[in-house]
Coordinates of C-alpha atoms in Angstrom, one line a residue:
Chain A
M181 CA 18.3 15.3 -14.9
V182 CA 19.3 18.2 -12.6
D183 CA 18.2 17.5 -9.0
E184 CA 15.9 20.4 -8.3
S185 CA 14.7 19.1 -5.0
P186 CA 17.1 21.0 -2.7
K187 CA 16.0 24.4 -4.1
E188 CA 12.3 23.4 -4.2
A189 CA 12.6 22.1 -0.7
E190 CA 13.8 25.5 0.5
F191 CA 10.8 27.3 -1.2
L192 CA 8.4 24.8 0.3
F193 CA 10.0 25.0 3.7
E194 CA 9.7 28.8 3.6
M195 CA 6.0 28.4 2.9
V196 CA 5.6 26.1 5.9
R197 CA 7.6 28.4 8.1
E198 CA 5.6 31.4 7.0
R199 CA 2.4 29.6 7.9
Y200 CA 3.3 27.7 11.1
G201 CA 6.5 29.2 12.3
D202 CA 4.9 30.7 15.4
L203 CA 3.8 27.3 16.5
L204 CA 7.3 25.8 16.4
S205 CA 10.7 26.3 18.0
A206 CA 13.9 26.9 16.0
E207 CA 15.0 23.3 16.7
E208 CA 11.6 22.0 15.6
L209 CA 11.7 24.1 12.4
E210 CA 15.0 22.5 11.6
E211 CA 13.4 19.1 11.8
V212 CA 10.5 20.3 9.7
R213 CA 13.1 21.4 7.1
K214 CA 14.5 17.9 6.9
G215 CA 10.9 16.5 6.5
V216 CA 10.2 18.9 3.7
Q217 CA 13.5 17.8 2.0
G218 CA 12.2 14.2 2.1
I219 CA 8.9 15.3 0.6
A220 CA 10.6 17.2 -2.2
K221 CA 12.8 14.1 -2.8
A222 CA 9.8 11.9 -3.1
A223 CA 8.1 14.4 -5.5
E224 CA 11.3 14.3 -7.6
A225 CA 11.1 10.5 -7.8
L226 CA 7.4 10.7 -8.9
R227 CA 8.1 13.3 -11.5
S228 CA 10.9 11.2 -13.0
V229 CA 8.3 8.7 -14.3
K230 CA 6.6 9.8 -17.5
L231 CA 2.9 9.0 -17.8
E232 CA 0.5 9.3 -20.8
N233 CA -2.1 12.1 -20.7
G234 CA -4.8 9.4 -20.4
T235 CA -3.3 7.8 -17.3
E236 CA -5.9 8.8 -14.7
P237 CA -5.7 8.8 -10.9
F238 CA -6.6 5.4 -9.6
S239 CA -9.7 6.5 -7.9
I240 CA -13.3 6.6 -9.1
F241 CA -15.6 9.6 -8.8
K242 CA -19.3 8.9 -8.9
P243 CA -21.9 11.7 -9.0
Y244 CA -24.3 11.3 -6.1
K245 CA -28.0 11.3 -6.2
K246 CA -29.9 10.3 -3.2
G247 CA -31.7 6.9 -3.7
A248 CA -30.1 6.4 -7.2
Chain B
M261 CA -15.9 -23.0 29.5
S262 CA -19.0 -20.8 29.4
P263 CA -19.0 -17.3 27.8
I264 CA -19.4 -15.7 31.3
G265 CA -16.5 -17.8 32.6
L266 CA -14.3 -16.8 29.6
A267 CA -15.2 -13.2 30.0
E268 CA -14.2 -13.3 33.7
V269 CA -10.9 -15.0 33.0
F270 CA -9.9 -12.5 30.4
L271 CA -11.2 -9.4 32.2
E272 CA -9.0 -10.5 35.2
R273 CA -6.0 -10.9 33.0
L274 CA -6.6 -7.5 31.4
E275 CA -6.8 -5.9 34.8
N276 CA -3.8 -7.7 36.3
L277 CA -1.4 -8.0 33.4
G278 CA -2.6 -5.3 31.0
P279 CA -0.7 -2.5 32.9
E280 CA 2.6 -4.4 32.9
Y281 CA 2.6 -4.1 29.1
N282 CA 0.9 -0.7 28.7
A283 CA -1.5 -2.7 26.5
V284 CA -4.9 -1.4 27.7
V285 CA -6.6 1.9 27.5
T286 CA -10.1 1.0 28.8
I287 CA -11.4 -2.3 30.1
T288 CA -15.0 -2.5 28.9
K289 CA -16.2 -4.7 31.8
E290 CA -19.9 -3.7 31.9
R291 CA -20.3 -4.2 28.1
A292 CA -18.3 -7.4 28.2
M293 CA -20.4 -9.0 30.9
E294 CA -23.7 -7.9 29.2
Q295 CA -22.5 -9.5 25.9
A296 CA -21.2 -12.6 27.7
E297 CA -24.5 -13.1 29.5
R298 CA -26.4 -12.7 26.3
A299 CA -24.1 -15.2 24.5
E300 CA -24.5 -17.7 27.3
A301 CA -28.3 -17.4 27.2
E302 CA -28.4 -17.8 23.5
I303 CA -26.1 -20.8 23.4
R304 CA -28.0 -22.5 26.2
G305 CA -31.2 -21.8 24.2
G306 CA -29.7 -23.5 21.1
K307 CA -28.8 -20.4 19.2
C308 CA -25.1 -20.5 18.0
R309 CA -23.9 -17.5 16.1
G310 CA -20.6 -19.2 15.0
P311 CA -17.1 -19.7 16.2
L312 CA -16.7 -16.3 17.8
H313 CA -19.9 -16.6 19.9
G314 CA -18.9 -15.8 23.5
I315 CA -15.2 -15.2 22.7
P316 CA -13.7 -12.0 24.2
Y317 CA -11.6 -9.6 22.1
G318 CA -9.9 -6.3 22.3
A319 CA -10.3 -3.4 19.8
K320 CA -7.5 -0.9 18.9
D321 CA -8.6 2.4 20.5
L322 CA -9.2 4.0 17.1
L323 CA -12.5 2.1 16.7
A324 CA -15.5 4.1 17.8
T325 CA -17.6 2.6 20.6
S326 CA -20.8 3.9 22.0
G327 CA -22.1 3.8 25.6
G328 CA -19.7 6.4 27.0
I329 CA -16.6 4.2 26.4
P330 CA -13.8 6.6 25.4
T331 CA -12.1 6.3 22.0
T332 CA -8.8 8.0 22.5
W333 CA -6.8 7.4 19.3
G334 CA -3.9 6.8 21.7
A335 CA -3.5 10.6 22.1
A336 CA -3.7 12.8 25.1
P337 CA -5.7 15.5 23.3
F338 CA -8.4 12.9 22.6
R339 CA -8.4 11.0 25.9
N340 CA -12.0 12.0 26.8
Q341 CA -13.4 11.6 23.3
T342 CA -16.6 9.6 23.0
F343 CA -18.9 8.6 20.1
D344 CA -22.6 7.7 20.1
F345 CA -22.2 4.9 17.6
D346 CA -20.1 1.8 17.1
A347 CA -17.6 1.3 14.3
S348 CA -18.9 -1.2 11.8
V349 CA -16.2 -3.7 12.8
V350 CA -17.4 -3.6 16.4
T351 CA -21.1 -4.0 15.2
K352 CA -20.2 -6.9 13.0
L353 CA -18.3 -8.6 15.9
E354 CA -21.3 -8.1 18.2
E355 CA -23.5 -9.7 15.5
A356 CA -21.1 -12.6 15.5
G357 CA -21.5 -12.9 19.3
A358 CA -18.0 -11.8 20.2
V359 CA -17.5 -10.0 23.6
L360 CA -15.7 -6.6 23.6
A361 CA -13.5 -6.8 26.7
S362 CA -11.1 -3.9 26.1
K363 CA -10.1 -0.9 24.1
L364 CA -6.4 -1.5 23.4
A365 CA -3.5 0.9 23.5
M366 CA -1.9 2.2 20.3
V367 CA 0.6 4.7 19.1
E368 CA -0.9 8.2 19.1
I369 CA -2.8 9.0 16.0
A370 CA -1.8 5.5 14.6
G371 CA 1.7 6.8 14.2
G372 CA 0.6 9.4 11.7
M373 CA 2.4 12.3 13.4
G374 CA 5.9 10.9 12.6
Y375 CA 6.9 9.1 15.8
R376 CA 10.4 7.6 16.0
Q377 CA 10.4 5.8 19.3
P378 CA 8.2 3.6 21.4
N379 CA 7.1 6.2 24.0
A380 CA 4.6 7.8 21.7
S381 CA 1.3 7.2 23.4
F382 CA -0.4 8.7 26.4
T383 CA -0.6 5.2 27.9
G384 CA 3.2 4.8 27.7
P385 CA 5.4 2.7 25.4
G386 CA 4.1 -0.7 24.3
K387 CA 6.0 -3.3 26.3
N388 CA 6.7 -6.6 24.6
P389 CA 5.5 -9.6 26.5
W390 CA 8.6 -11.6 25.3
D391 CA 10.8 -9.0 26.9
P392 CA 9.3 -5.8 28.5
N393 CA 12.5 -4.0 27.8
T394 CA 11.7 -4.2 24.1
W395 CA 9.0 -2.6 22.1
T396 CA 5.7 -4.3 20.9
G397 CA 5.9 -2.6 17.5
G398 CA 3.2 -0.3 16.3
S399 CA 1.0 1.3 15.8
S400 CA -1.3 -1.5 16.9
S401 CA 0.9 -2.0 20.0
G402 CA -1.8 -3.0 22.5
S403 CA -3.4 -5.4 20.0
G404 CA 0.0 -7.3 19.5
A405 CA 0.8 -7.3 23.2
A406 CA -2.6 -8.3 24.4
V407 CA -2.8 -11.4 22.1
A408 CA 0.8 -12.4 22.9
A409 CA 0.2 -12.1 26.7
G410 CA -3.1 -13.9 26.5
L411 CA -5.1 -10.9 27.7
V412 CA -7.6 -11.6 24.9
P413 CA -7.9 -14.5 22.4
F414 CA -7.9 -12.0 19.5
A415 CA -7.7 -8.3 18.8
I416 CA -8.5 -5.9 16.0
G417 CA -5.7 -3.7 14.7
S418 CA -5.3 -1.3 11.8
E419 CA -2.6 -0.8 9.2
T420 CA -1.9 2.2 7.0
W421 CA 1.7 1.1 6.5
G422 CA 3.1 -1.6 8.7
S423 CA 0.8 -1.2 11.8
I424 CA -0.5 -4.8 11.9
L425 CA 2.6 -6.6 10.5
S426 CA 5.0 -4.8 12.8
P427 CA 3.4 -5.8 16.1
A428 CA 2.6 -9.3 14.8
N429 CA 6.4 -9.7 14.1
N430 CA 7.6 -8.2 17.3
C431 CA 5.1 -10.0 19.6
G432 CA 5.2 -13.4 17.9
V433 CA 1.6 -13.6 16.8
A434 CA -0.3 -13.9 13.6
G435 CA -1.5 -10.6 12.0
L436 CA -3.6 -10.3 8.9
R437 CA -3.7 -7.1 6.8
P438 CA -6.7 -7.6 4.6
T439 CA -7.1 -6.3 1.1
Y440 CA -8.0 -2.6 1.1
G441 CA -11.8 -2.3 1.2
R442 CA -12.3 -5.9 2.4
V443 CA -13.3 -4.6 5.9
S444 CA -15.3 -1.4 6.4
R445 CA -13.5 1.5 8.0
F446 CA -16.6 3.2 9.2
G447 CA -16.1 4.5 12.7
A448 CA -12.3 4.0 12.6
M449 CA -10.0 7.0 12.9
A450 CA -9.0 8.1 9.4
L451 CA -5.3 8.7 8.9
S452 CA -5.2 8.0 5.1
W453 CA -8.5 7.2 3.5
T454 CA -7.0 5.2 0.6
L455 CA -4.4 3.3 2.7
D456 CA -6.2 2.5 6.0
K457 CA -7.2 -1.1 6.6
L458 CA -8.5 -3.0 9.7
G459 CA -7.6 -6.6 10.4
P460 CA -7.1 -9.2 13.1
L461 CA -4.2 -10.2 15.3
C462 CA -4.6 -13.7 16.7
L463 CA -2.5 -16.7 17.8
T464 CA -2.8 -18.5 14.5
A465 CA -3.4 -17.9 10.8
D466 CA -6.6 -20.1 11.1
D467 CA -8.0 -17.7 13.8
C468 CA -7.3 -14.8 11.5
G469 CA -9.5 -16.4 8.9
L470 CA -12.3 -16.9 11.4
V471 CA -12.2 -13.3 12.5
L472 CA -11.9 -11.9 9.0
E473 CA -15.1 -13.7 8.0
A474 CA -16.9 -12.0 10.9
I475 CA -15.7 -8.4 10.1
A476 CA -15.5 -8.4 6.2
G477 CA -18.2 -7.5 3.8
P478 CA -20.0 -4.6 2.2
D479 CA -21.1 -1.6 4.3
P480 CA -23.3 1.3 3.1
N481 CA -21.5 3.5 5.6
D482 CA -18.2 3.1 3.9
Q483 CA -18.2 3.7 0.1
T484 CA -14.8 2.0 -0.2
A485 CA -15.9 -1.3 1.4
A486 CA -15.9 -3.9 -1.4
D487 CA -19.3 -5.3 -2.4
L488 CA -18.0 -8.8 -1.8
E489 CA -18.9 -11.2 0.9
Y490 CA -16.1 -13.2 2.4
T491 CA -16.2 -16.8 3.6
Y492 CA -13.2 -18.3 5.3
D493 CA -12.1 -21.5 3.5
D494 CA -9.9 -23.7 5.7
G495 CA -9.4 -26.4 3.1
S496 CA -6.0 -27.5 1.9
K497 CA -4.7 -25.8 -1.2
S498 CA -1.1 -27.1 -1.5
P499 CA 1.2 -27.4 -3.3
F500 CA 1.8 -23.6 -3.5
K501 CA 3.7 -21.5 -5.9
L502 CA 5.6 -18.8 -4.0
A503 CA 7.7 -15.9 -5.2
M504 CA 10.4 -14.0 -3.4
L505 CA 11.6 -10.6 -4.3
Q506 CA 15.3 -10.3 -5.4
G507 CA 17.1 -8.6 -2.5
A508 CA 14.4 -9.5 0.0
L509 CA 17.0 -10.1 2.7
E510 CA 18.9 -6.9 2.0
G511 CA 19.3 -4.9 5.2
C512 CA 18.0 -7.8 7.4
G513 CA 19.7 -8.7 10.7
E514 CA 21.5 -12.0 11.0
A515 CA 18.8 -13.7 13.0
I516 CA 16.1 -12.5 10.6
K517 CA 18.0 -14.0 7.7
E518 CA 18.7 -17.3 9.4
N519 CA 15.1 -17.8 10.5
F520 CA 13.8 -16.8 7.1
E521 CA 16.1 -19.3 5.4
N522 CA 15.0 -22.0 7.8
A523 CA 11.4 -21.2 7.1
L524 CA 12.1 -21.5 3.3
K525 CA 13.3 -25.1 4.0
V526 CA 9.9 -25.8 5.7
L527 CA 8.1 -24.2 2.8
E528 CA 9.9 -26.3 0.3
G529 CA 8.0 -29.3 1.7
F530 CA 4.8 -28.0 0.2
A531 CA 5.6 -25.1 -2.1
T532 CA 8.1 -24.0 -4.8
V533 CA 9.8 -20.7 -4.2
E534 CA 11.0 -18.6 -7.2
E535 CA 12.9 -15.4 -7.2
I536 CA 11.1 -12.5 -9.0
E537 CA 11.6 -8.8 -9.5
F538 CA 9.0 -6.0 -9.6
P539 CA 9.6 -3.4 -12.3
D540 CA 11.7 -0.4 -11.3
L541 CA 9.1 2.2 -10.0
P542 CA 9.2 4.7 -7.1
Y543 CA 7.1 2.5 -4.8
E544 CA 8.0 4.2 -1.6
A545 CA 7.6 7.7 -3.0
V546 CA 4.1 6.9 -4.2
T547 CA 2.8 5.3 -1.0
R548 CA 4.6 8.0 1.1
T549 CA 3.2 10.9 -0.9
I550 CA -0.4 9.5 -0.7
L551 CA 0.0 9.0 3.0
N552 CA 1.4 12.5 3.5
G553 CA -1.2 14.2 1.4
E554 CA -4.2 12.4 2.9
A555 CA -2.9 12.7 6.5
A556 CA -2.3 16.4 6.0
S557 CA -5.9 16.9 5.1
A558 CA -7.4 14.4 7.6
F559 CA -5.6 16.3 10.4
D560 CA -5.8 19.8 9.0
E561 CA -7.6 21.4 11.9
F562 CA -5.4 19.5 14.4
T563 CA -2.3 20.9 12.7
E564 CA -3.6 24.4 12.2
K565 CA -4.6 24.7 15.9
G566 CA -1.2 23.4 17.1
T567 CA -3.0 20.5 18.9
A568 CA 0.0 18.2 18.2
R569 CA 1.8 20.1 21.0
G570 CA -0.3 17.9 23.4
L571 CA 1.0 14.6 22.1
T572 CA 3.5 12.5 24.1
A573 CA 6.4 12.1 21.7
P574 CA 8.4 15.3 21.1
E575 CA 8.8 14.5 17.4
C576 CA 5.1 14.3 17.0
H577 CA 4.8 18.0 18.1
Y578 CA 6.3 19.1 14.7
G579 CA 5.7 15.9 12.7
P580 CA 2.5 17.0 10.9
Y581 CA 3.9 20.3 9.5
A582 CA 6.3 19.1 6.8
R583 CA 3.6 17.3 5.0
T584 CA 1.6 20.4 4.5
A585 CA 4.2 21.1 1.7
V586 CA 2.9 18.2 -0.5
L587 CA 1.7 19.7 -3.7
A588 CA -1.6 18.7 -5.2
K589 CA 0.0 17.8 -8.5
D590 CA 2.4 15.4 -6.7
Y591 CA -0.4 13.8 -4.8
L592 CA -2.3 13.3 -8.0
K593 CA 0.8 12.0 -9.7
A594 CA 1.1 9.4 -6.9
L595 CA -2.5 8.4 -7.5
R596 CA -1.9 8.0 -11.2
L597 CA 1.3 6.0 -10.6
R598 CA -0.7 3.8 -8.1
G599 CA -2.8 2.6 -11.0
V600 CA 0.4 1.7 -12.9
I601 CA 1.8 -0.1 -9.9
C602 CA -1.4 -2.1 -9.2
R603 CA -1.3 -3.4 -12.8
V604 CA 2.4 -4.3 -13.0
V605 CA 2.5 -5.9 -9.6
D606 CA -0.6 -7.9 -10.3
E607 CA 1.0 -9.1 -13.5
A608 CA 4.2 -10.0 -11.7
M609 CA 2.2 -11.9 -9.1
A610 CA -0.4 -13.5 -11.4
S611 CA 1.2 -16.9 -11.6
F612 CA 2.0 -17.1 -7.9
D613 CA 0.0 -17.8 -4.7
A614 CA 2.0 -15.3 -2.6
V615 CA 5.2 -13.3 -2.3
V616 CA 7.1 -14.5 0.8
A617 CA 9.4 -12.2 2.8
P618 CA 10.6 -11.5 6.3
S619 CA 7.8 -9.6 8.1
R620 CA 10.3 -7.0 9.3
R621 CA 14.1 -6.5 8.8
S622 CA 14.7 -6.5 12.6
P623 CA 13.2 -7.9 15.8
A624 CA 11.7 -5.7 18.6
S625 CA 13.9 -2.7 19.3
P626 CA 14.9 -1.6 22.9
I627 CA 12.0 0.2 24.6
D628 CA 14.1 3.4 25.1
Q629 CA 15.7 3.8 21.7
E630 CA 14.6 5.3 18.4
F631 CA 13.6 2.3 16.4
R632 CA 15.0 3.5 13.1
R633 CA 18.5 3.4 14.7
T634 CA 18.1 -0.3 15.3
V635 CA 17.2 -1.2 11.7
P636 CA 20.4 -2.1 9.8
G637 CA 21.3 -0.1 6.7
T638 CA 19.0 2.0 4.5
A639 CA 17.2 -0.9 2.6
R640 CA 13.9 -0.1 1.0
D641 CA 10.6 -1.4 2.3
T642 CA 9.3 -2.5 -1.1
M643 CA 7.0 -5.1 0.4
G644 CA 5.4 -2.5 2.7
A645 CA 5.2 0.2 0.0
V646 CA 3.8 -2.1 -2.7
G647 CA 1.5 -4.0 -0.3
N648 CA -0.1 -0.9 1.2
G649 CA 0.1 1.2 -1.9
A650 CA -1.6 -1.4 -4.0
G651 CA -4.0 -2.5 -1.2
L652 CA -2.7 -6.1 -1.1
P653 CA -3.4 -8.5 1.7
S654 CA -0.6 -10.0 3.7
I655 CA -0.3 -12.2 6.7
S656 CA 2.6 -12.4 9.2
V657 CA 3.2 -15.5 11.4
P658 CA 6.1 -16.2 13.7
N659 CA 9.1 -18.1 12.2
G660 CA 11.6 -18.3 15.0
F661 CA 13.5 -16.4 17.7
T662 CA 16.6 -14.4 18.0
P663 CA 19.4 -15.6 20.2
G664 CA 18.1 -13.1 22.8
G665 CA 14.6 -14.7 22.7
L666 CA 12.7 -12.2 20.6
P667 CA 10.3 -13.5 18.0
T668 CA 10.7 -13.0 14.2
G669 CA 8.1 -13.3 11.5
I670 CA 7.5 -14.3 7.9
Q671 CA 4.9 -12.7 5.7
F672 CA 2.9 -14.0 2.8
M673 CA 1.5 -11.2 0.5
G674 CA -1.2 -12.1 -2.0
R675 CA -3.2 -10.7 -4.8
P676 CA -6.3 -8.6 -4.0
Y677 CA -9.1 -10.5 -2.3
E678 CA -7.0 -13.7 -2.1
E679 CA -6.9 -13.8 1.7
N680 CA -8.0 -17.4 1.7
V681 CA -4.9 -18.3 -0.3
I682 CA -2.3 -16.5 1.9
I683 CA -4.0 -17.8 5.0
A684 CA -3.8 -21.3 3.6
V685 CA 0.0 -20.9 3.0
A686 CA 0.5 -19.6 6.5
R687 CA -1.8 -22.3 8.0
E688 CA 0.2 -25.0 6.2
Y689 CA 3.5 -23.5 7.5
Q690 CA 2.1 -23.4 11.0
S691 CA 1.0 -27.0 10.7
K692 CA 4.7 -27.9 10.1
S693 CA 6.3 -25.6 12.7
D694 CA 5.6 -24.9 16.3
W695 CA 6.7 -21.3 16.8
H696 CA 3.1 -20.2 17.3
L697 CA 2.7 -22.7 20.2
R698 CA 5.4 -21.0 22.3
H699 CA 4.5 -18.3 24.8
P700 CA 6.4 -15.9 27.0
K701 CA 7.6 -18.0 30.0
Q702 CA 6.4 -15.7 32.7
L703 CA 2.8 -16.0 31.3
I704 CA 2.6 -19.8 31.4
P705 CA 0.8 -20.8 34.6
R706 CA 3.1 -22.9 36.9
E707 CA 1.9 -26.4 37.7

């Protein structure tokens, strides 16, 4: 499989920079870039595992009715 | 000794010794004396609430406390934060008759902003009672130091990923990470809703069981609290069947390996140890993605407003921003994989009482260095990723010292809700070793 994470990481980093760039220095943004690369790498690892359509998130949603 | 006498002794130690280890945020003297007086009157009147009645303790400063006592989350921007209610754990301990003596120091935001070194709290770096030039571990830094230094008989810490076992290892105390949902999180700072757990740090595994019984149980204020009562069972359960992951010692320092191998010899006296392997799955990526996604949401406003700029560690100023790039589909994929992991890991552990491993790959790091630099190699933290990702209980107890006199630990990780089993293994190990009976020399009163 082609490792798409570096390219994706750049797109994601640009999104973060667009949104928060004014809160961070150039050095800090470089550190954020490394952090985003780690996040993209983790996402790549998750995506490499194939799941069946019926494999649901392991959390339970229950509709709420007061007193019920 | 009477509850009032006990409270006075520990309040004095908190006042005099607490600052030496940066272990204390707030000494709750007024509340402690009120609770101690009540305990004394009740006990004199023949009403005993149990083994914690009249026993002082400290709470990690992410647990809400009423009465104007600050709850700082270890972070300068929250140093004046107060709540008008008590966290459920604090309430349950009050019902058990325990005496809240102190709010204990912690890494800012429970380490959730990406700290890399000990100086990441507005109360300063957690100094290890075994050697104040080394770190306590974190994020429950004050909870580990306070128990090791005898400032409190027990403390409450929290773990999202490593925050109870790390200070237990570094400070040479027992630390229990309960099953996710075993203990209500109501009133505790949320870092990651599906990973956060609260648990005790004590001198022994036995004490951890006693404290867990007091704090566990259902809570209508926390929908994730399991609808299960917990009763501590201190009966013998040996012989035990233990598993050890292949490659468990990969990346461990020499002293860690040696102490672990010596501990295995002790374990062989009452247990079998078999090597096993978990199926090949991206355990760290799953737990990390869940943590990042949830923390990004839990601290969304904090991040948007740039409040992180007020934190102590420079790396925490920018730490929360990268995780805003976690995609929803990846977070959900991690939650779907979590179900797969829970099932395959439970199957792998089904015929064992616990998985045994070193608590950490290295002992306490120097107080002035980035701790990741002191961990050898790039070995994976499979035990931490699986244990926290799947919500499994684990207990760490001391198993020796490095040549430099720093404690090391061994952990026993069990299946969900099997705290009594892992505590029994640790208790049996402690009955055949004396590491937990040793204390930092400078803290032992001279004759």
